CSV table of C-alpha atoms and ligand atoms in Angstrom, one decimal:
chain,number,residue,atom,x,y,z
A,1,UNK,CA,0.0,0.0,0.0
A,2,UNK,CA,2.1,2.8,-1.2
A,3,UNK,CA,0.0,5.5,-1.2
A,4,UNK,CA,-0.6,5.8,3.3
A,5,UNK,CA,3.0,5.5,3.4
A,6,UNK,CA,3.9,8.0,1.8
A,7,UNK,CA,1.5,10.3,3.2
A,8,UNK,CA,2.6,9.1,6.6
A,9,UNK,CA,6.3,9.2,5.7
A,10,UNK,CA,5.1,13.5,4.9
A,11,UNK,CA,3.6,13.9,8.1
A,12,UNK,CA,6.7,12.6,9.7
A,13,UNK,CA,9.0,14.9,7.6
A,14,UNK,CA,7.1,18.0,8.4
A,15,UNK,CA,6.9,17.0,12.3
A,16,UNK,CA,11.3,17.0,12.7
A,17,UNK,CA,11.7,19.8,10.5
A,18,UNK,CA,12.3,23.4,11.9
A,19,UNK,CA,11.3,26.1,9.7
A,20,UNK,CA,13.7,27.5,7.4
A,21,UNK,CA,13.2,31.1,8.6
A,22,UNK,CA,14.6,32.8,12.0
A,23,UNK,CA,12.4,32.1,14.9
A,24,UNK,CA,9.6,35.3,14.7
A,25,UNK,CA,10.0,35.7,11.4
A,26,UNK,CA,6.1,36.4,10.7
A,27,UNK,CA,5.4,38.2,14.0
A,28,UNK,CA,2.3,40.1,13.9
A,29,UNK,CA,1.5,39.2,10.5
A,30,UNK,CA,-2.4,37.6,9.6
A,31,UNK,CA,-2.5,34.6,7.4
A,32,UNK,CA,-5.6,33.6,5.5
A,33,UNK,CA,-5.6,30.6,3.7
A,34,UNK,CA,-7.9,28.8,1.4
A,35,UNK,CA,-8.2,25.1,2.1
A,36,UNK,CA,-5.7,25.5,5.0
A,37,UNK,CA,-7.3,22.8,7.0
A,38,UNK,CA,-6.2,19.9,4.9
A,39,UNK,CA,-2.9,18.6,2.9
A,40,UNK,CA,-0.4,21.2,1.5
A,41,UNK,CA,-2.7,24.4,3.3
A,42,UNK,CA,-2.2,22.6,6.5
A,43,UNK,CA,1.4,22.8,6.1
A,44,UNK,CA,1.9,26.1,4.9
A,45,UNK,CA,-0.7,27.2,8.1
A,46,UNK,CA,1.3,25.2,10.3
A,47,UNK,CA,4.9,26.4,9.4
A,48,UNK,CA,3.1,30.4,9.5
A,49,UNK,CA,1.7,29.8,13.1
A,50,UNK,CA,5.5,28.3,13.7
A,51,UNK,CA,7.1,31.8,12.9
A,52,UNK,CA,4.6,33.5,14.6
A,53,UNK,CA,1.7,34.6,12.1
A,54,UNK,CA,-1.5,34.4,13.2
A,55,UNK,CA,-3.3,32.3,10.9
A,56,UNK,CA,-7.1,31.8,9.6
A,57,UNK,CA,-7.4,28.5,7.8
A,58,UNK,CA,-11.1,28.5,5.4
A,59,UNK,CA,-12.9,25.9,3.6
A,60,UNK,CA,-16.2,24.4,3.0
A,61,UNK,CA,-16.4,21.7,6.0
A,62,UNK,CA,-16.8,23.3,9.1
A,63,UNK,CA,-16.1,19.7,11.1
A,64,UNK,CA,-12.6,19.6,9.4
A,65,UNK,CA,-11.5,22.9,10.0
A,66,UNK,CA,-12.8,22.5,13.8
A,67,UNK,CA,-10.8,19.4,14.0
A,68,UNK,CA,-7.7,20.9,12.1
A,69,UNK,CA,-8.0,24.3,14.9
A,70,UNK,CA,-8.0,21.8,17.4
A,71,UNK,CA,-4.7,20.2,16.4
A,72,UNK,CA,-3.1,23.3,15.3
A,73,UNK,CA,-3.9,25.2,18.5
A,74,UNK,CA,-0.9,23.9,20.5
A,75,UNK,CA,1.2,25.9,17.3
A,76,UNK,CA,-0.2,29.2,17.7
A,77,UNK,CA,-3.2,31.7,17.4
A,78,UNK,CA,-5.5,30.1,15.2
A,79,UNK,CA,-9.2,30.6,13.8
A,80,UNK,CA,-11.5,29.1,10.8
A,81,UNK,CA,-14.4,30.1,9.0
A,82,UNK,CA,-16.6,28.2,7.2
A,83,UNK,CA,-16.3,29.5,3.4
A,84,UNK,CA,-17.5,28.6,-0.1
A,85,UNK,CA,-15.2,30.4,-2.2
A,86,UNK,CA,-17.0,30.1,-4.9
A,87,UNK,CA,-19.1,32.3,-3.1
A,88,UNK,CA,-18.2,36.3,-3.0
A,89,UNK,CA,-20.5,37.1,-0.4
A,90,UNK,CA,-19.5,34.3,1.7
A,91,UNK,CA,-15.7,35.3,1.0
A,92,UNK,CA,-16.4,38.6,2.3
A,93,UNK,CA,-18.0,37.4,5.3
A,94,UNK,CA,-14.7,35.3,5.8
A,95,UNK,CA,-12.5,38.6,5.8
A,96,UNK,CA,-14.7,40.4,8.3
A,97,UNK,CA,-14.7,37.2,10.4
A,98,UNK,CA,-11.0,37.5,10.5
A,99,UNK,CA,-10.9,41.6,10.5
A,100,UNK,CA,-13.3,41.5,13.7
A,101,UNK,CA,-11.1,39.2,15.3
A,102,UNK,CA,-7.9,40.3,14.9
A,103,UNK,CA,-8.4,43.9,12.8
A,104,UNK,CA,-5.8,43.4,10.0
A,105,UNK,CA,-5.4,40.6,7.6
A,106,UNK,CA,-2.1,41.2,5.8
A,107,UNK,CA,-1.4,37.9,3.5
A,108,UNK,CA,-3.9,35.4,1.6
A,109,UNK,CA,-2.7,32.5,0.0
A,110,UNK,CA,-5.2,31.0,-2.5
A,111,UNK,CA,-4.7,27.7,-1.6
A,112,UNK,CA,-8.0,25.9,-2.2
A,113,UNK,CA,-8.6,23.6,-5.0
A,114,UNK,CA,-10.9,21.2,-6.8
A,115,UNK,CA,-9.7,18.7,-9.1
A,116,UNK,CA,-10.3,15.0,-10.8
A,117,UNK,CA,-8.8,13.3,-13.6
A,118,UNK,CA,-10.8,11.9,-16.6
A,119,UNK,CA,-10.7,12.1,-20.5
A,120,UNK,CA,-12.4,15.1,-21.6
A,121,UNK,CA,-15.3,14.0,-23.6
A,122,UNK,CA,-16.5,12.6,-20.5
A,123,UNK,CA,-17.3,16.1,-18.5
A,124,UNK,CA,-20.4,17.3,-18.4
A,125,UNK,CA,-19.8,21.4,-18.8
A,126,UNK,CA,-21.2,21.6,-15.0
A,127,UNK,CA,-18.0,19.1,-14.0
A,128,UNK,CA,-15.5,21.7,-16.1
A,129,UNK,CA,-17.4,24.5,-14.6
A,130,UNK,CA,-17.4,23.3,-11.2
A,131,UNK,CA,-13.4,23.4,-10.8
A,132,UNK,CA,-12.9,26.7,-12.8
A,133,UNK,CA,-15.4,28.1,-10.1
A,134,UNK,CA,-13.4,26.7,-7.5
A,135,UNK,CA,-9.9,27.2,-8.5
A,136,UNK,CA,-10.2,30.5,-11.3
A,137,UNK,CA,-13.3,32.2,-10.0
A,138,UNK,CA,-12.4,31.3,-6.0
A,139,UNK,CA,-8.9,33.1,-6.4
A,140,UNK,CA,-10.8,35.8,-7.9
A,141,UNK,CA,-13.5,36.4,-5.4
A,142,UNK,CA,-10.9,36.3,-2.4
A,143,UNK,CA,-8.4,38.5,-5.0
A,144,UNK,CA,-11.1,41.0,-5.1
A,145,UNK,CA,-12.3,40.6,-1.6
A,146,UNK,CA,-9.0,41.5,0.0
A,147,UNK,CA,-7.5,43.9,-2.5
A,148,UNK,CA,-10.2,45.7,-2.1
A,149,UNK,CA,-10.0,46.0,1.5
A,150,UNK,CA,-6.6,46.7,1.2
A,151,UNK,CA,-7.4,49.3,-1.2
A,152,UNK,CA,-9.5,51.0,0.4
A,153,UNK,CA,-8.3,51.6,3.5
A,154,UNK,CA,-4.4,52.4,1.9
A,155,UNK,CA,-3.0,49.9,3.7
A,156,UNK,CA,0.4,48.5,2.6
A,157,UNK,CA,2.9,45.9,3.0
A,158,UNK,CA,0.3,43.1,1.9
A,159,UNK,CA,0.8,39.8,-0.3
A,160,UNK,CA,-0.7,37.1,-2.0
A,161,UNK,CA,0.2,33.7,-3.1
A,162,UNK,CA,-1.3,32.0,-5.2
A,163,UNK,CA,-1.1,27.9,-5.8
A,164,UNK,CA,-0.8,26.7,-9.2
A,165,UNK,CA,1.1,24.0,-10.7
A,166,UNK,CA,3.5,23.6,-13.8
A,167,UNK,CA,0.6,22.5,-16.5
A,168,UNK,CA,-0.3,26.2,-15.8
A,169,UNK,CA,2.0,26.4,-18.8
A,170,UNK,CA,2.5,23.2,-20.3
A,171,UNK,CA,-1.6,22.3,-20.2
A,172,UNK,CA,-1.8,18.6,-19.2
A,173,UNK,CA,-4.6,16.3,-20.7
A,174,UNK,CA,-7.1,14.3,-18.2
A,175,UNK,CA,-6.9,17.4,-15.8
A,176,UNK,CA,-7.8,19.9,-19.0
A,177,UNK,CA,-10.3,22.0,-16.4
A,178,UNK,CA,-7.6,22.3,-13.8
A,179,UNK,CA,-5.4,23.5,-16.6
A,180,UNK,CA,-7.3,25.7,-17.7
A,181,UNK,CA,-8.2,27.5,-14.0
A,182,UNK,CA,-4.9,27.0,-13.3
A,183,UNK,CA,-3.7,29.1,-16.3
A,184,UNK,CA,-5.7,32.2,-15.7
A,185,UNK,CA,-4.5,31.7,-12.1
A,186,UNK,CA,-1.5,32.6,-13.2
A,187,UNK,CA,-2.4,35.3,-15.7
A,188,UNK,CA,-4.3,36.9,-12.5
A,189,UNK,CA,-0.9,36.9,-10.7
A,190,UNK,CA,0.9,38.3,-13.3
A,191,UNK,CA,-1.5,41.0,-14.1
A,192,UNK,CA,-2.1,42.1,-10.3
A,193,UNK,CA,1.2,42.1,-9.5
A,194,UNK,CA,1.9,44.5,-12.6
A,195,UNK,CA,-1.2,46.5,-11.6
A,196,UNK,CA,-1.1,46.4,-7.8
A,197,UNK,CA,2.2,46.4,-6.7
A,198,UNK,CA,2.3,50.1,-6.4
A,199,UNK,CA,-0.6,49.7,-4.3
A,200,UNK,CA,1.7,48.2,-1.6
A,201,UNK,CA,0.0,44.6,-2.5
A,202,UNK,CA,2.3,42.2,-4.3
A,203,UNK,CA,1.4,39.1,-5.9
A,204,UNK,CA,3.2,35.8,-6.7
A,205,UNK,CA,2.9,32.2,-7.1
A,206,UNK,CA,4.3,28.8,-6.3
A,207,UNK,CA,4.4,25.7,-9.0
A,208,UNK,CA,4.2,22.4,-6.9
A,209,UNK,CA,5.1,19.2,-8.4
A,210,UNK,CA,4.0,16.1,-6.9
A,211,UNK,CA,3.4,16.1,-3.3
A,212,UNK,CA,1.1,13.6,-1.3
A,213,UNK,CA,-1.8,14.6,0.2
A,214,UNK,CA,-5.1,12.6,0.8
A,215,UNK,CA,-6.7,15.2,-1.3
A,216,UNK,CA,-4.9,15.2,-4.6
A,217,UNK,CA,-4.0,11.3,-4.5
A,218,UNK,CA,-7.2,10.0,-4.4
A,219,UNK,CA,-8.3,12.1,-6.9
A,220,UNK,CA,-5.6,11.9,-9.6
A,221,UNK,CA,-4.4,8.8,-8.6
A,222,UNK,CA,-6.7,6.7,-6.8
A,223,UNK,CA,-6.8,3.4,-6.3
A,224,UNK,CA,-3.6,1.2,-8.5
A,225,UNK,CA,-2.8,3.8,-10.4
A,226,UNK,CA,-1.2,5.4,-7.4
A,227,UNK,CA,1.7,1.9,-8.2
A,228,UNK,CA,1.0,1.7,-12.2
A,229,UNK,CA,1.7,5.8,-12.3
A,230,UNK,CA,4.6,6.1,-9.5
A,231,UNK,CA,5.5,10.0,-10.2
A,232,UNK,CA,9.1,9.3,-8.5
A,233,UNK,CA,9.7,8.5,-12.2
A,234,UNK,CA,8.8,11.4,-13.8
A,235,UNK,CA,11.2,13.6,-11.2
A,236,UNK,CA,14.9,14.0,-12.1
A,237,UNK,CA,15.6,13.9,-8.0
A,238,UNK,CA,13.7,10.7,-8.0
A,239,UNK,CA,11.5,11.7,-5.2
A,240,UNK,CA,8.3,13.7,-4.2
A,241,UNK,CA,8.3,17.0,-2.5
A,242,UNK,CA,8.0,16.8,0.9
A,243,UNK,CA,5.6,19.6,2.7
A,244,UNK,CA,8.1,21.1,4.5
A,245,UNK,CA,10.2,22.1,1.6
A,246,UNK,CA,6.9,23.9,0.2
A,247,UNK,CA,5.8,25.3,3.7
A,248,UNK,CA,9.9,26.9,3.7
A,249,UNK,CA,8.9,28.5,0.4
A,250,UNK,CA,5.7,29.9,1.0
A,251,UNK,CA,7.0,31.3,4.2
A,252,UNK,CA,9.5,33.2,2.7
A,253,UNK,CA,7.0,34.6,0.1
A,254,UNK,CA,5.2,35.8,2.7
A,255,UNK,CA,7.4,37.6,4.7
A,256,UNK,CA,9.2,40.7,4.4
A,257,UNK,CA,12.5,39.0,3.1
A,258,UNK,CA,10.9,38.7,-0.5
A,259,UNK,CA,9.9,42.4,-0.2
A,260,UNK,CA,11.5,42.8,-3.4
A,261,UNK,CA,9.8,39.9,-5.2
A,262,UNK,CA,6.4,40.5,-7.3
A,263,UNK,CA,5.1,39.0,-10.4
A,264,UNK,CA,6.8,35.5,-9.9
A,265,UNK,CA,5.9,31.5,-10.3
A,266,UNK,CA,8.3,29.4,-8.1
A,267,UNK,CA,8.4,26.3,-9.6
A,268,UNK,CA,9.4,23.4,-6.7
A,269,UNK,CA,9.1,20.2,-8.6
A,270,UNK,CA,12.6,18.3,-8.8
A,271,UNK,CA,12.8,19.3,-12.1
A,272,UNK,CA,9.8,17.7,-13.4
A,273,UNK,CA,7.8,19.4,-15.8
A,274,UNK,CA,11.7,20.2,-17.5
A,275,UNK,CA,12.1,16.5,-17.8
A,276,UNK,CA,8.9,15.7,-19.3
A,277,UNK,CA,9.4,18.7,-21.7
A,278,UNK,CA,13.0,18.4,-23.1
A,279,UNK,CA,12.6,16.2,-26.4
A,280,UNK,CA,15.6,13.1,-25.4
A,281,UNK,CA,15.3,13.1,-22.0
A,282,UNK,CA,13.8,9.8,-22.4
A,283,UNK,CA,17.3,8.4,-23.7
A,284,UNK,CA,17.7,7.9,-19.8
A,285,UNK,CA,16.5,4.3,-20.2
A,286,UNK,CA,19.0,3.4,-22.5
A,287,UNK,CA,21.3,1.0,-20.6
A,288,UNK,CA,25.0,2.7,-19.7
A,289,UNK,CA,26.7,0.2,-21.0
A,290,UNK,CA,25.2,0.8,-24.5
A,291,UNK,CA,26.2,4.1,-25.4
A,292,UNK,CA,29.6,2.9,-26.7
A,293,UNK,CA,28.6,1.5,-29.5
A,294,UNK,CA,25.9,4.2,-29.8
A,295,UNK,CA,28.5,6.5,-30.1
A,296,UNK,CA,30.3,4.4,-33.0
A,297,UNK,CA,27.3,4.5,-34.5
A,298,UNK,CA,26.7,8.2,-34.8
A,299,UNK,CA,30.4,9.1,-35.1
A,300,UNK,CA,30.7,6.8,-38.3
A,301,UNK,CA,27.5,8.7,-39.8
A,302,UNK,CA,28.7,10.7,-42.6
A,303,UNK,CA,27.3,13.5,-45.1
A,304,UNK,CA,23.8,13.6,-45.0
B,401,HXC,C1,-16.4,13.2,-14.2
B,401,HXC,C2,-17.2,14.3,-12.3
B,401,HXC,C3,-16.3,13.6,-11.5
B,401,HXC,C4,-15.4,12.7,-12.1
B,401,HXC,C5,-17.4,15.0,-10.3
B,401,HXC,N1,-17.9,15.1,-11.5
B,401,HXC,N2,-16.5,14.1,-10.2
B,401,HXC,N3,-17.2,14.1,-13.7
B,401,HXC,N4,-15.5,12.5,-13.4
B,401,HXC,N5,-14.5,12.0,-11.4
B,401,HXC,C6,-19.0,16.0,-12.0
B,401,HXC,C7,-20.3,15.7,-11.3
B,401,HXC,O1,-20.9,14.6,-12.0
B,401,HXC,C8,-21.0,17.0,-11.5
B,401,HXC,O2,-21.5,17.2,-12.9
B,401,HXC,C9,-19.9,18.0,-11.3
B,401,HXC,O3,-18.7,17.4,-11.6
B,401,HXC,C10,-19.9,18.6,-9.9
B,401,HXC,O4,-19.8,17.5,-9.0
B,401,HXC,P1,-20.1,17.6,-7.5
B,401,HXC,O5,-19.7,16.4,-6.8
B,401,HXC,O6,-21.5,18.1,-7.3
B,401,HXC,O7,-19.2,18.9,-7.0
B,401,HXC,P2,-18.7,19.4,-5.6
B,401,HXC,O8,-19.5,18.7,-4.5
B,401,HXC,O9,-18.6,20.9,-5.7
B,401,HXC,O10,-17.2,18.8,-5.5
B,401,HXC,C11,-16.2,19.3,-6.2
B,401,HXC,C12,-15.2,18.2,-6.7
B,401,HXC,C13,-14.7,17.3,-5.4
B,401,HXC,C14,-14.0,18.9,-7.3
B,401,HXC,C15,-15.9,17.3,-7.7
B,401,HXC,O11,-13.8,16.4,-5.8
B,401,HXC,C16,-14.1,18.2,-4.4
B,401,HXC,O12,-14.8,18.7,-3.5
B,401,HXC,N6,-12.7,18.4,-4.4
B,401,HXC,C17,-12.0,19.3,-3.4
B,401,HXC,C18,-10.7,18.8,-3.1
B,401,HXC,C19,-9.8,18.4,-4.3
B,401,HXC,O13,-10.3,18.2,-5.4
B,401,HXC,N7,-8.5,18.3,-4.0
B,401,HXC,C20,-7.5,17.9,-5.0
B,401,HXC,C21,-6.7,19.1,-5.4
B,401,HXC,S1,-5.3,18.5,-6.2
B,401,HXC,P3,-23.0,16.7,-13.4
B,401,HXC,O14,-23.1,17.4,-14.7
B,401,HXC,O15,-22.9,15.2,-13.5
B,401,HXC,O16,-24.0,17.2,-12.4
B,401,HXC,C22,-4.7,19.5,-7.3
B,401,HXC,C23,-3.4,19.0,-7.9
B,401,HXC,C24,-2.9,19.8,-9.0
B,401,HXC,O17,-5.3,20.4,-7.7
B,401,HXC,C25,-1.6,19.3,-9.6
B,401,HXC,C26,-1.0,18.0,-9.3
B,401,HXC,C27,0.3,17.8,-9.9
B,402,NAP,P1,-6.5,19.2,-0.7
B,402,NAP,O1,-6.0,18.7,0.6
B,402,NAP,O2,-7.6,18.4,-1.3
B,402,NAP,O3,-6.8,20.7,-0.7
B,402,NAP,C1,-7.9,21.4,-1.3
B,402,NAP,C2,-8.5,22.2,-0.2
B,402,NAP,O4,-9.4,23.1,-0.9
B,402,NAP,C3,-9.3,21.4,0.8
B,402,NAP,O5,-9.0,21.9,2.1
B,402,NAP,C4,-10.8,21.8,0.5
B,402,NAP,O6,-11.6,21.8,1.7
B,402,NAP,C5,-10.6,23.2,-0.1
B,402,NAP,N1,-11.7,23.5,-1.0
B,402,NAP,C6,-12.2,22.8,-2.1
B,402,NAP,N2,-13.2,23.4,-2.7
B,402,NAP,C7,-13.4,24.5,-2.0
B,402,NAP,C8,-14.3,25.6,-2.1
B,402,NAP,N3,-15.3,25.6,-3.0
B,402,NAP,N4,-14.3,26.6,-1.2
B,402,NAP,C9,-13.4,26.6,-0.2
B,402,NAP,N5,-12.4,25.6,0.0
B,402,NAP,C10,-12.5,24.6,-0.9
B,402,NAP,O7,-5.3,19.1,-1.8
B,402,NAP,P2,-3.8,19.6,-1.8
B,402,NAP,O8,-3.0,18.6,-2.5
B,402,NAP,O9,-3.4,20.0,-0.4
B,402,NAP,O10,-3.9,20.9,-2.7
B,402,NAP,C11,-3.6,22.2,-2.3
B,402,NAP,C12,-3.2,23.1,-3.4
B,402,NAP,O11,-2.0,22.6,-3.9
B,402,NAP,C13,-4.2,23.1,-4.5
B,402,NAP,O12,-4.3,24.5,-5.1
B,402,NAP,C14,-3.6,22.2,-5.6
B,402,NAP,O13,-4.0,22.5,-6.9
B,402,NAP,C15,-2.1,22.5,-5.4
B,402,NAP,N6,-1.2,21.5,-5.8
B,402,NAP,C16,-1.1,20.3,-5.2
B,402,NAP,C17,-0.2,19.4,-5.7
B,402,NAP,C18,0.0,18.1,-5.0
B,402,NAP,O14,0.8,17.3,-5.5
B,402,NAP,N7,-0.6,17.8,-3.9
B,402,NAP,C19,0.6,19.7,-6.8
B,402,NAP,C20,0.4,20.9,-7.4
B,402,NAP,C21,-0.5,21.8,-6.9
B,402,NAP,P3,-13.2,21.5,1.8
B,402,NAP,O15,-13.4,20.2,1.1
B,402,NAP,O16,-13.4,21.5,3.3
B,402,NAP,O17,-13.8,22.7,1.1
């Protein structure tokens, strides 16, 4: 049973690590994230309460994200809201949750995220719509929601960070609606950090490749595909991310150490998408000892 293991073997890996960043390094700052009671959110909520943030995790389930408080409590100052964010009144009701309790919010990571694999021609348009409400139109009602705030009251010194992955740019069949959300995630991040930055807000992004969660496997890799489909493969580092080394990099895009940073994608994959895009990569399953007489042969090639 691969699939527990590794999930387990991720808990375990973000339970010995210390954070990357000095102890205090997110003092008085307030977190929001989307989907921060579950997999990768959970993480990054974890390693902000860590360095001192305070931190509002938001999703649908109320009965996770009282669970995940629960745990999380023993970290930090913590609080969750109930929120749709499909939903732009219900997003608004989640910043002024979060204003009334602790009167500033100054980061939001759009973290949440809907997602399945199948072929295409299978999806009804209310199955594509549903994760392009989720992922493109859920970044954009808590975008809106929080610039606006932000905005309007000239405050400065705030971020967000949004979650994407590398078929932003490469598009990826089986996962075409994701792509596609995923994609105009990105444009959004580009665009607001062009348009907002002299606001005081700057906007980035962070490219995961393959990390486990409970989430994401058993939706894109559920049941034997999880051993047919082993992404170790695909990575040149021959291993999956582990949530700390994401939680290390979203820390530092929050915090005032990346001051200077707006506008960017930080891919943290092992080098995957590069290896599935360069054209011979694949000649890495040719047997070393082969390539001597490979060599003969393209050395004793001639003309044309
Ligand atoms: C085809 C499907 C389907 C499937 C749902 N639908 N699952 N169609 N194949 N496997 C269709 C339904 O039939 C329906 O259309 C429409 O989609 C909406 O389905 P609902 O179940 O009503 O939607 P909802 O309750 O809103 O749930 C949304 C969800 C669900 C996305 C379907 O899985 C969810 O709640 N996901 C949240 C968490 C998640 O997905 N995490 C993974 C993120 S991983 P019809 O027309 O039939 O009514 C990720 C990784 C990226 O993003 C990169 C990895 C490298
Ligand atoms: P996950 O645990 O399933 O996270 C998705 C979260 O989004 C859940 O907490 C879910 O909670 C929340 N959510 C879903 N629909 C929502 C809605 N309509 N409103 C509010 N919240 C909603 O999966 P994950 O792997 O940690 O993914 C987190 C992020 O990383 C996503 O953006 C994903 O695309 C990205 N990513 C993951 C990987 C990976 O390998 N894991 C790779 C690349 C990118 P509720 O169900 O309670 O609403």
């Amino acid at each position: 049973m691969q699939a527990p293991d590794i999930l387990a073997e991720n808990q375990i890996a973000m339970e010995q690590k210390a954070p990357m960043l000095r102890d205090g390094a997110l003092n008085g700052l307030v977190v929001v994230i989307t989907g921060g009671g579950t997999g990768l959110g959970r993480s990054m909520a974890e390693q902000c309460l860590r360095l001192g943030a305070r931190v509002a995790i938001t999703s649908r389930k109320q009965e996770s994200l009282d669970k995940a408080t629960t745990e999380m409590a023993t970290l930090g100052e913590v609080m969750s809201v109930a929120c749709d964010v499909r939903e732009a009144d219900q997003v608004d009701a989640m910043r002024d949750a979060v204003l009334a309790r602790w009167g500033r919010i100054d980061a939001l990571v759009n973290n949440a995220a809907g997602n399945f694999i199948s072929p295409t021609e299978r999806l009804s348009p209310k199955a594509f719509r549903t994760i392009i409400d989720i992922v493109l139109i859920g970044t954009v009602n808590c975008s809106l929601s929080f610039g606006k705030h932000w905005i309007a009251k000239g405050e400065k010194d705030k971020c967000m960070l949004n979650v994407v992955t590398t078929y932003a740019w490469t598009g990826s069949g089986y996962v075409v609606p994701s792509a596609c959300a995923k994609a105009g995630v990105l444009a959004l991040t580009r665009s607001l950090a062009a348009e907002w930055g002299r606001l005081g807000i700057r906007t980035n992004a962070v490219a995961p490749g393959p990390f486990p969660t409970k989430g994401a496997w058993s939706r894109l890799l559920p049941g034997e595909l999880v051993e047919k489909f082993d992404m170790r493969k695909k990575v040149p580092l021959g291993r999956l991310g582990e949530h700390h080394e994401l939680a290390d990099l979203v820390t530092y895009l929050l915090s005032p150490y990346s001051a200077y940073v707006n506008g960017e994608v930080v891919t943290i994959d092992g080098g995957e998408w590069l290896k599935g895009a360069g054209q011979f990569n694949l000649l890495e399953q040719i047997e070393p000892g082969m390539w001597d007489a490979i060599e003969l042969l393209v050395r004793g090639t001639k003309g044309s």
